[in-house]
């Protein structure tokens, strides 16, 4: 029989590794189940220029690798490329108390743990085009805050896809760098909040392109973004816009499906915690980072929540012993 873990951290983005650093320094010997994308979404971006402490910016992969090493230095262990396939977080309904350790199925094996920190993150929704994946990091990006200030986008026309608050926020942010920002939206009304929509539409550098979908991103042959092919969904007319970058902002999907029916979540899958703590509805299960946060979604806010989750788990375990 393998030993029961004190705390298993599910996910290895900024939230997960930060939780691991804190839990390891608290001598809890955390086990990190990294998921298939070790390092999380930050490893899909290039230079991170807004993480405090790096005046010259830091490569997203390097930042995550350093966090991992920092956690390992204090005794965190990791199962790389491993995923939690199933989670049994059952609690006795009458007493509200957990009668047994949580049981996680990890790559077919059962891992038992007294507490768990869920830091599974969220994935960017994608357009689903072949050219989109081929040109990712070569002009196609999912984060204006991360990539907008890069020299390749300076004083060039840029395209933002989407009509929600994220798309508007990204488009407005990009006006600082771009010569012009085209907002391509599939309808002729923004989903974004009124204040955000008004701010966007009043901006002299923003040109909305209504009722339009991106059919293709150019130019895979050149290995860089040179433009987009659009189709007007009402008139069926096809057009092209020349641009140096495509910022896809069509929403996020938290990676929380395996917890459905156990951890309380909102209708879009974001886990609910008892703010300002990271406690979920299941005692002993804490959640942090982009699977909880639908508002800020920054590396530094995820790291902050990871820290909080580790402290919450440590206090929970101490209270169980007392
Ligand atoms: P969202 O509100 O779900 O909007 C997604 C947008 O992408 C919608 O306009 C949608 O079009 C479009 N879309 C979805 N799938 C598409 C596809 N396959 N092709 C083309 N367009 C597609 O997502 P979000 O903007 O990321 O916002 C998520 C939540 O975070 C919201 O509650 C938002 O208010 C909040 N948020 C708040 C702030 C802020 O307050 N500062 C900033 C960012 C986000 P339709 O409109 O036609 O469905």
Short mmCIF file of C-alpha atoms and ligand atoms in Angstrom, two decimals:
data_model
loop_
_atom_site.label_atom_id
_atom_site.label_comp_id
_atom_site.label_asym_id
_atom_site.label_seq_id
_atom_site.Cartn_x
_atom_site.Cartn_y
_atom_site.Cartn_z
CA UNK A 1 0.00 0.00 0.00
CA UNK A 2 1.46 3.38 -0.97
CA UNK A 3 1.56 6.12 1.60
CA UNK A 4 -1.27 8.62 1.86
CA UNK A 5 -0.11 11.98 0.54
CA UNK A 6 -0.55 15.15 2.59
CA UNK A 7 -1.40 17.25 -0.41
CA UNK A 8 -1.64 16.55 -4.11
CA UNK A 9 -1.44 19.55 -6.41
CA UNK A 10 -3.22 19.02 -9.70
CA UNK A 11 -1.74 21.24 -12.39
CA UNK A 12 1.66 22.77 -12.98
CA UNK A 13 1.07 26.33 -14.13
CA UNK A 14 1.92 29.40 -12.07
CA UNK A 15 -0.73 28.53 -9.48
CA UNK A 16 0.34 24.89 -9.17
CA UNK A 17 4.08 25.46 -8.84
CA UNK A 18 3.60 28.36 -6.43
CA UNK A 19 1.36 26.17 -4.29
CA UNK A 20 4.08 23.51 -4.48
CA UNK A 21 6.79 25.94 -3.31
CA UNK A 22 4.73 26.99 -0.30
CA UNK A 23 3.52 23.50 0.57
CA UNK A 24 7.05 22.11 0.24
CA UNK A 25 8.48 24.83 2.48
CA UNK A 26 5.78 23.90 5.01
CA UNK A 27 7.27 20.39 4.94
CA UNK A 28 4.19 18.80 3.41
CA UNK A 29 6.17 17.04 0.65
CA UNK A 30 3.53 17.87 -1.98
CA UNK A 31 3.03 15.71 -5.03
CA UNK A 32 2.41 17.66 -8.25
CA UNK A 33 0.47 15.97 -11.03
CA UNK A 34 1.69 18.13 -13.89
CA UNK A 35 -0.85 17.36 -16.61
CA UNK A 36 0.21 17.03 -20.22
CA UNK A 37 1.31 20.66 -20.57
CA UNK A 38 3.89 20.97 -17.81
CA UNK A 39 4.17 24.64 -16.94
CA UNK A 40 0.67 25.44 -18.15
CA UNK A 41 -0.44 28.15 -20.54
CA UNK A 42 2.55 30.38 -19.89
CA UNK A 43 4.72 27.93 -21.79
CA UNK A 44 2.64 28.67 -24.89
CA UNK A 45 3.59 32.33 -24.88
CA UNK A 46 6.96 33.86 -25.60
CA UNK A 47 8.40 36.62 -23.44
CA UNK A 48 6.54 37.49 -20.24
CA UNK A 49 7.14 41.17 -19.64
CA UNK A 50 4.74 41.81 -16.78
CA UNK A 51 5.83 39.30 -14.16
CA UNK A 52 7.38 41.41 -11.38
CA UNK A 53 11.08 41.01 -10.78
CA UNK A 54 12.19 40.64 -14.38
CA UNK A 55 12.95 44.11 -15.76
CA UNK A 56 14.02 42.67 -19.12
CA UNK A 57 11.10 40.20 -19.26
CA UNK A 58 11.42 36.45 -18.89
CA UNK A 59 10.78 33.55 -21.22
CA UNK A 60 7.52 31.83 -20.18
CA UNK A 61 9.15 28.38 -20.30
CA UNK A 62 12.09 29.54 -18.22
CA UNK A 63 9.85 31.12 -15.61
CA UNK A 64 7.94 27.87 -15.19
CA UNK A 65 11.09 25.75 -15.18
CA UNK A 66 12.55 27.99 -12.45
CA UNK A 67 9.37 27.71 -10.38
CA UNK A 68 9.51 23.92 -10.73
CA UNK A 69 13.14 23.81 -9.60
CA UNK A 70 12.34 26.10 -6.68
CA UNK A 71 9.53 23.77 -5.57
CA UNK A 72 11.73 20.66 -6.00
CA UNK A 73 14.51 22.27 -3.99
CA UNK A 74 12.21 22.26 -0.95
CA UNK A 75 10.99 18.71 -1.44
CA UNK A 76 8.09 18.87 -3.90
CA UNK A 77 7.80 15.78 -6.09
CA UNK A 78 6.26 15.71 -9.54
CA UNK A 79 4.65 13.15 -11.79
CA UNK A 80 5.37 14.56 -15.21
CA UNK A 81 3.03 14.15 -18.13
CA UNK A 82 0.52 12.63 -15.78
CA UNK A 83 -3.14 13.44 -15.66
CA UNK A 84 -5.83 12.89 -13.07
CA UNK A 85 -8.39 10.77 -14.90
CA UNK A 86 -10.82 10.52 -12.07
CA UNK A 87 -11.23 12.12 -8.66
CA UNK A 88 -13.22 10.61 -5.82
CA UNK A 89 -13.72 13.51 -3.42
CA UNK A 90 -16.69 12.00 -1.64
CA UNK A 91 -17.83 13.45 1.63
CA UNK A 92 -20.37 11.93 3.99
CA UNK A 93 -23.53 13.91 3.19
CA UNK A 94 -24.98 13.77 6.72
CA UNK A 95 -21.92 14.88 8.67
CA UNK A 96 -20.19 16.84 5.93
CA UNK A 97 -16.99 15.07 6.99
CA UNK A 98 -14.68 13.08 4.85
CA UNK A 99 -14.41 9.49 6.00
CA UNK A 100 -11.51 8.41 3.84
CA UNK A 101 -8.65 10.04 1.97
CA UNK A 102 -9.48 11.46 -1.44
CA UNK A 103 -8.76 8.97 -4.17
CA UNK A 104 -7.32 10.24 -7.42
CA UNK A 105 -6.80 8.00 -10.41
CA UNK A 106 -3.53 9.07 -12.00
CA UNK A 107 -2.56 7.26 -15.19
CA UNK A 108 -4.51 4.24 -14.02
CA UNK A 109 -3.05 4.19 -10.48
CA UNK A 110 -4.83 5.27 -7.30
CA UNK A 111 -3.20 8.09 -5.36
CA UNK A 112 -4.66 8.75 -1.91
CA UNK A 113 -4.36 12.14 -0.30
CA UNK A 114 -5.57 14.03 2.77
CA UNK A 115 -5.98 17.25 0.82
CA UNK A 116 -5.90 18.46 -2.76
CA UNK A 117 -5.14 21.71 -4.53
CA UNK A 118 -6.82 22.02 -7.89
CA UNK A 119 -4.81 24.25 -10.21
CA UNK A 120 -5.82 22.81 -13.56
CA UNK A 121 -6.03 26.15 -15.37
CA UNK A 122 -8.08 27.04 -18.38
CA UNK A 123 -7.47 26.64 -22.04
CA UNK A 124 -7.94 29.35 -24.65
CA UNK A 125 -10.81 28.63 -26.94
CA UNK A 126 -9.49 28.26 -30.46
CA UNK A 127 -10.90 29.06 -33.85
CA UNK A 128 -10.04 25.55 -34.94
CA UNK A 129 -8.20 26.50 -38.16
CA UNK A 130 -5.17 24.58 -39.35
CA UNK A 131 -3.38 27.87 -40.14
CA UNK A 132 -4.13 29.02 -36.57
CA UNK A 133 -2.15 26.18 -35.02
CA UNK A 134 0.64 26.40 -37.61
CA UNK A 135 1.14 30.12 -36.97
CA UNK A 136 0.78 30.01 -33.18
CA UNK A 137 3.63 32.03 -31.59
CA UNK A 138 4.42 33.28 -35.12
CA UNK A 139 1.84 36.05 -35.04
CA UNK A 140 -1.17 34.14 -33.76
CA UNK A 141 -1.59 34.68 -30.05
CA UNK A 142 -4.16 34.33 -27.28
CA UNK A 143 -2.89 36.99 -24.89
CA UNK A 144 -2.54 40.67 -25.75
CA UNK A 145 -1.12 41.52 -22.33
CA UNK A 146 1.65 38.96 -22.84
CA UNK A 147 2.47 39.47 -26.51
CA UNK A 148 1.01 42.84 -27.58
CA UNK A 149 4.12 44.89 -26.72
CA UNK A 150 6.46 42.66 -28.77
CA UNK A 151 8.39 44.57 -31.47
CA UNK A 152 6.87 42.48 -34.28
CA UNK A 153 3.46 44.05 -33.60
CA UNK A 154 4.61 47.67 -33.20
CA UNK A 155 3.01 50.19 -35.57
CA UNK A 156 1.40 47.40 -37.58
CA UNK A 157 -2.28 46.63 -38.20
CA UNK A 158 -3.54 43.86 -35.89
CA UNK A 159 -6.69 41.74 -35.83
CA UNK A 160 -8.58 40.78 -32.67
CA UNK A 161 -11.24 38.07 -32.96
CA UNK A 162 -14.19 38.01 -30.56
CA UNK A 163 -16.93 40.25 -29.22
CA UNK A 164 -16.76 39.77 -25.46
CA UNK A 165 -15.05 41.76 -22.72
CA UNK A 166 -11.76 39.97 -23.36
CA UNK A 167 -11.74 40.88 -27.05
CA UNK A 168 -12.62 44.52 -26.28
CA UNK A 169 -10.05 44.76 -23.50
CA UNK A 170 -7.37 43.22 -25.71
CA UNK A 171 -8.25 45.47 -28.66
CA UNK A 172 -8.12 48.61 -26.52
CA UNK A 173 -4.82 47.50 -25.00
CA UNK A 174 -3.34 46.81 -28.44
CA UNK A 175 -4.12 50.34 -29.64
CA UNK A 176 -1.08 51.40 -27.61
CA UNK A 177 1.20 49.56 -30.00
CA UNK A 178 -0.67 48.92 -33.24
CA UNK A 179 -1.18 51.32 -36.14
CA UNK A 180 -4.78 50.07 -36.29
CA UNK A 181 -6.83 47.33 -34.63
CA UNK A 182 -9.54 45.45 -36.54
CA UNK A 183 -12.06 43.77 -34.26
CA UNK A 184 -13.58 40.86 -36.13
CA UNK A 185 -16.84 39.67 -34.60
CA UNK A 186 -19.30 37.08 -35.89
CA UNK A 187 -22.34 39.21 -35.04
CA UNK A 188 -23.09 42.94 -35.30
CA UNK A 189 -23.50 43.38 -31.55
CA UNK A 190 -20.85 43.05 -28.90
CA UNK A 191 -21.35 40.66 -26.04
CA UNK A 192 -19.07 42.84 -23.93
CA UNK A 193 -20.32 45.04 -21.09
CA UNK A 194 -21.70 48.36 -22.26
CA UNK A 195 -18.92 50.47 -20.83
CA UNK A 196 -16.29 48.32 -22.50
CA UNK A 197 -18.17 48.26 -25.81
CA UNK A 198 -18.60 52.05 -25.80
CA UNK A 199 -14.94 52.59 -24.99
CA UNK A 200 -13.93 50.29 -27.80
CA UNK A 201 -16.23 51.74 -30.44
CA UNK A 202 -15.18 55.31 -29.57
CA UNK A 203 -11.51 54.52 -30.07
CA UNK A 204 -10.13 56.15 -33.23
CA UNK A 205 -7.69 53.31 -33.88
CA UNK A 206 -10.32 50.54 -33.70
CA UNK A 207 -12.29 49.41 -36.72
CA UNK A 208 -14.99 46.80 -36.07
CA UNK A 209 -15.62 44.23 -38.78
CA UNK A 210 -19.14 42.94 -38.11
CA UNK A 211 -20.82 39.68 -39.02
CA UNK A 212 -17.51 38.20 -40.03
CA UNK A 213 -15.61 35.03 -39.31
CA UNK A 214 -11.98 34.21 -39.95
CA UNK A 215 -11.77 31.54 -42.63
CA UNK A 216 -8.01 31.41 -42.86
CA UNK A 217 -4.90 33.05 -41.45
CA UNK A 218 -2.16 33.97 -43.91
CA UNK A 219 0.58 33.04 -44.60
CA UNK A 220 1.58 29.54 -43.58
CA UNK A 221 4.02 29.33 -46.52
CA UNK A 222 5.91 32.38 -45.19
CA UNK A 223 5.77 31.06 -41.60
CA UNK A 224 4.44 34.41 -40.36
CA UNK A 225 1.15 36.24 -40.13
CA UNK A 226 0.54 38.60 -43.03
CA UNK A 227 -3.25 38.78 -42.99
CA UNK A 228 -6.63 37.10 -42.54
CA UNK A 229 -9.24 35.85 -44.95
CA UNK A 230 -12.72 36.77 -43.74
CA UNK A 231 -16.23 35.76 -44.68
CA UNK A 232 -19.23 37.93 -44.00
CA UNK A 233 -21.81 35.50 -42.60
CA UNK A 234 -24.73 37.61 -43.87
CA UNK A 235 -23.59 38.57 -47.38
CA UNK A 236 -21.20 35.58 -47.85
CA UNK A 237 -18.72 38.13 -49.26
CA UNK A 238 -15.07 37.23 -48.75
CA UNK A 239 -12.43 39.84 -47.96
CA UNK A 240 -8.83 39.99 -46.80
CA UNK A 241 -7.21 42.22 -44.21
CA UNK A 242 -3.45 42.65 -44.05
CA UNK A 243 -2.12 42.41 -40.49
CA UNK A 244 0.97 41.39 -38.53
CA UNK A 245 -0.86 39.61 -35.73
CA UNK A 246 -4.09 37.81 -34.91
CA UNK A 247 -5.24 37.93 -31.29
CA UNK A 248 -7.87 35.28 -30.67
CA UNK A 249 -10.09 36.27 -27.73
CA UNK A 250 -13.16 34.07 -28.03
CA UNK A 251 -13.29 32.97 -24.42
CA UNK A 252 -11.70 30.42 -22.15
CA UNK A 253 -12.72 27.03 -21.01
CA UNK A 254 -11.57 25.90 -17.56
CA UNK A 255 -10.20 22.36 -17.53
CA UNK A 256 -12.55 21.25 -14.78
CA UNK A 257 -14.74 18.61 -16.38
CA UNK A 258 -13.48 15.76 -14.19
CA UNK A 259 -14.67 17.59 -11.07
CA UNK A 260 -18.23 18.09 -12.32
CA UNK A 261 -20.77 16.96 -9.73
CA UNK A 262 -18.20 17.10 -6.92
CA UNK A 263 -16.72 20.58 -6.75
CA UNK A 264 -19.18 23.44 -7.13
CA UNK A 265 -18.66 25.34 -10.34
CA UNK A 266 -20.51 27.99 -12.32
CA UNK A 267 -22.32 27.28 -15.55
CA UNK A 268 -19.12 27.71 -17.57
CA UNK A 269 -17.03 25.41 -15.39
CA UNK A 270 -15.12 27.90 -13.22
CA UNK A 271 -14.69 26.43 -9.75
CA UNK A 272 -16.35 28.28 -6.90
CA UNK A 273 -14.32 29.11 -3.80
CA UNK A 274 -15.22 30.78 -0.53
CA UNK A 275 -13.56 34.13 -1.22
CA UNK A 276 -11.18 35.40 0.01
CA UNK A 277 -9.97 31.85 0.72
CA UNK A 278 -9.37 29.09 -1.83
CA UNK A 279 -11.67 26.60 -0.05
CA UNK A 280 -14.12 24.80 -2.33
CA UNK A 281 -17.38 23.22 -1.17
CA UNK A 282 -15.40 20.04 -0.39
CA UNK A 283 -13.49 20.39 2.90
CA UNK A 284 -9.82 19.74 2.20
CA UNK A 285 -10.03 20.61 -1.49
CA UNK A 286 -8.71 24.00 -2.51
CA UNK A 287 -8.73 25.63 -5.93
CA UNK A 288 -6.62 28.38 -7.41
CA UNK A 289 -5.50 30.06 -10.62
CA UNK A 290 -7.26 30.22 -13.96
CA UNK A 291 -9.72 27.41 -13.18
CA UNK A 292 -11.20 29.77 -10.57
CA UNK A 293 -10.41 33.23 -11.88
CA UNK A 294 -12.49 34.40 -14.80
CA UNK A 295 -11.58 38.05 -14.33
CA UNK A 296 -7.84 38.70 -14.02
CA UNK A 297 -6.20 35.59 -15.49
CA UNK A 298 -2.65 36.81 -15.05
CA UNK A 299 0.43 34.81 -14.13
CA UNK A 300 0.97 36.88 -11.02
CA UNK A 301 -2.64 36.57 -9.82
CA UNK A 302 -2.51 32.80 -10.38
CA UNK A 303 0.74 32.63 -8.40
CA UNK A 304 -0.86 34.64 -5.59
CA UNK A 305 -3.81 32.27 -5.42
CA UNK A 306 -1.47 29.26 -5.48
CA UNK A 307 0.29 30.67 -2.43
CA UNK A 308 -3.08 31.16 -0.69
CA UNK A 309 -4.19 27.60 -1.54
CA UNK A 310 -1.03 26.11 -0.01
CA UNK A 311 -1.49 28.12 3.17
CA UNK A 312 -5.16 27.09 3.31
CA UNK A 313 -4.20 23.41 2.85
CA UNK A 314 -1.49 23.64 5.51
CA UNK A 315 -3.95 25.14 8.02
CA UNK A 316 -6.58 22.56 7.13
CA UNK A 317 -4.14 19.67 7.70
CA UNK A 318 -2.94 21.19 10.98
CA UNK A 319 -6.56 21.50 12.18
CA UNK A 320 -7.22 17.84 11.27
CA UNK A 321 -4.30 16.73 13.43
CA UNK A 322 -5.28 18.87 16.41
P1 LIG B 1 -17.12 35.60 -23.66
O1 LIG B 1 -17.84 36.65 -22.89
O2 LIG B 1 -17.61 34.20 -23.63
O3 LIG B 1 -17.06 36.11 -25.17
C1 LIG B 1 -16.54 35.30 -26.17
C2 LIG B 1 -16.74 36.02 -27.50
O4 LIG B 1 -16.15 35.22 -28.52
C3 LIG B 1 -18.21 36.21 -27.86
O5 LIG B 1 -18.38 37.47 -28.45
C4 LIG B 1 -18.48 35.10 -28.87
O6 LIG B 1 -19.38 35.47 -29.86
C5 LIG B 1 -17.12 34.94 -29.52
N1 LIG B 1 -16.90 33.57 -29.95
C6 LIG B 1 -17.02 32.43 -29.24
N2 LIG B 1 -16.69 31.37 -29.98
C7 LIG B 1 -16.35 31.86 -31.22
C8 LIG B 1 -15.90 31.27 -32.42
N3 LIG B 1 -15.73 29.95 -32.53
N4 LIG B 1 -15.64 32.08 -33.47
C9 LIG B 1 -15.81 33.42 -33.39
N5 LIG B 1 -16.22 34.05 -32.27
C10 LIG B 1 -16.49 33.27 -31.20
O7 LIG B 1 -15.58 35.47 -23.23
P2 LIG B 1 -14.60 36.59 -22.65
O8 LIG B 1 -14.68 37.84 -23.45
O9 LIG B 1 -13.28 35.91 -22.50
O10 LIG B 1 -15.18 36.89 -21.21
C11 LIG B 1 -15.38 35.83 -20.28
C12 LIG B 1 -15.89 36.40 -18.98
O11 LIG B 1 -14.85 37.19 -18.37
C13 LIG B 1 -17.09 37.31 -19.17
O12 LIG B 1 -17.95 37.13 -18.09
C14 LIG B 1 -16.51 38.68 -19.15
O13 LIG B 1 -17.42 39.66 -18.72
C15 LIG B 1 -15.34 38.50 -18.16
N6 LIG B 1 -14.28 39.47 -18.45
C16 LIG B 1 -14.35 40.65 -17.81
C17 LIG B 1 -13.40 41.60 -18.06
C18 LIG B 1 -13.48 42.91 -17.35
O14 LIG B 1 -14.48 43.15 -16.71
N7 LIG B 1 -12.49 43.74 -17.43
C19 LIG B 1 -12.39 41.37 -19.00
C20 LIG B 1 -12.36 40.15 -19.64
C21 LIG B 1 -13.33 39.21 -19.37
P3 LIG B 1 -20.96 35.67 -29.54
O15 LIG B 1 -21.04 36.97 -28.83
O16 LIG B 1 -21.59 35.67 -30.87
O17 LIG B 1 -21.33 34.48 -28.69
#
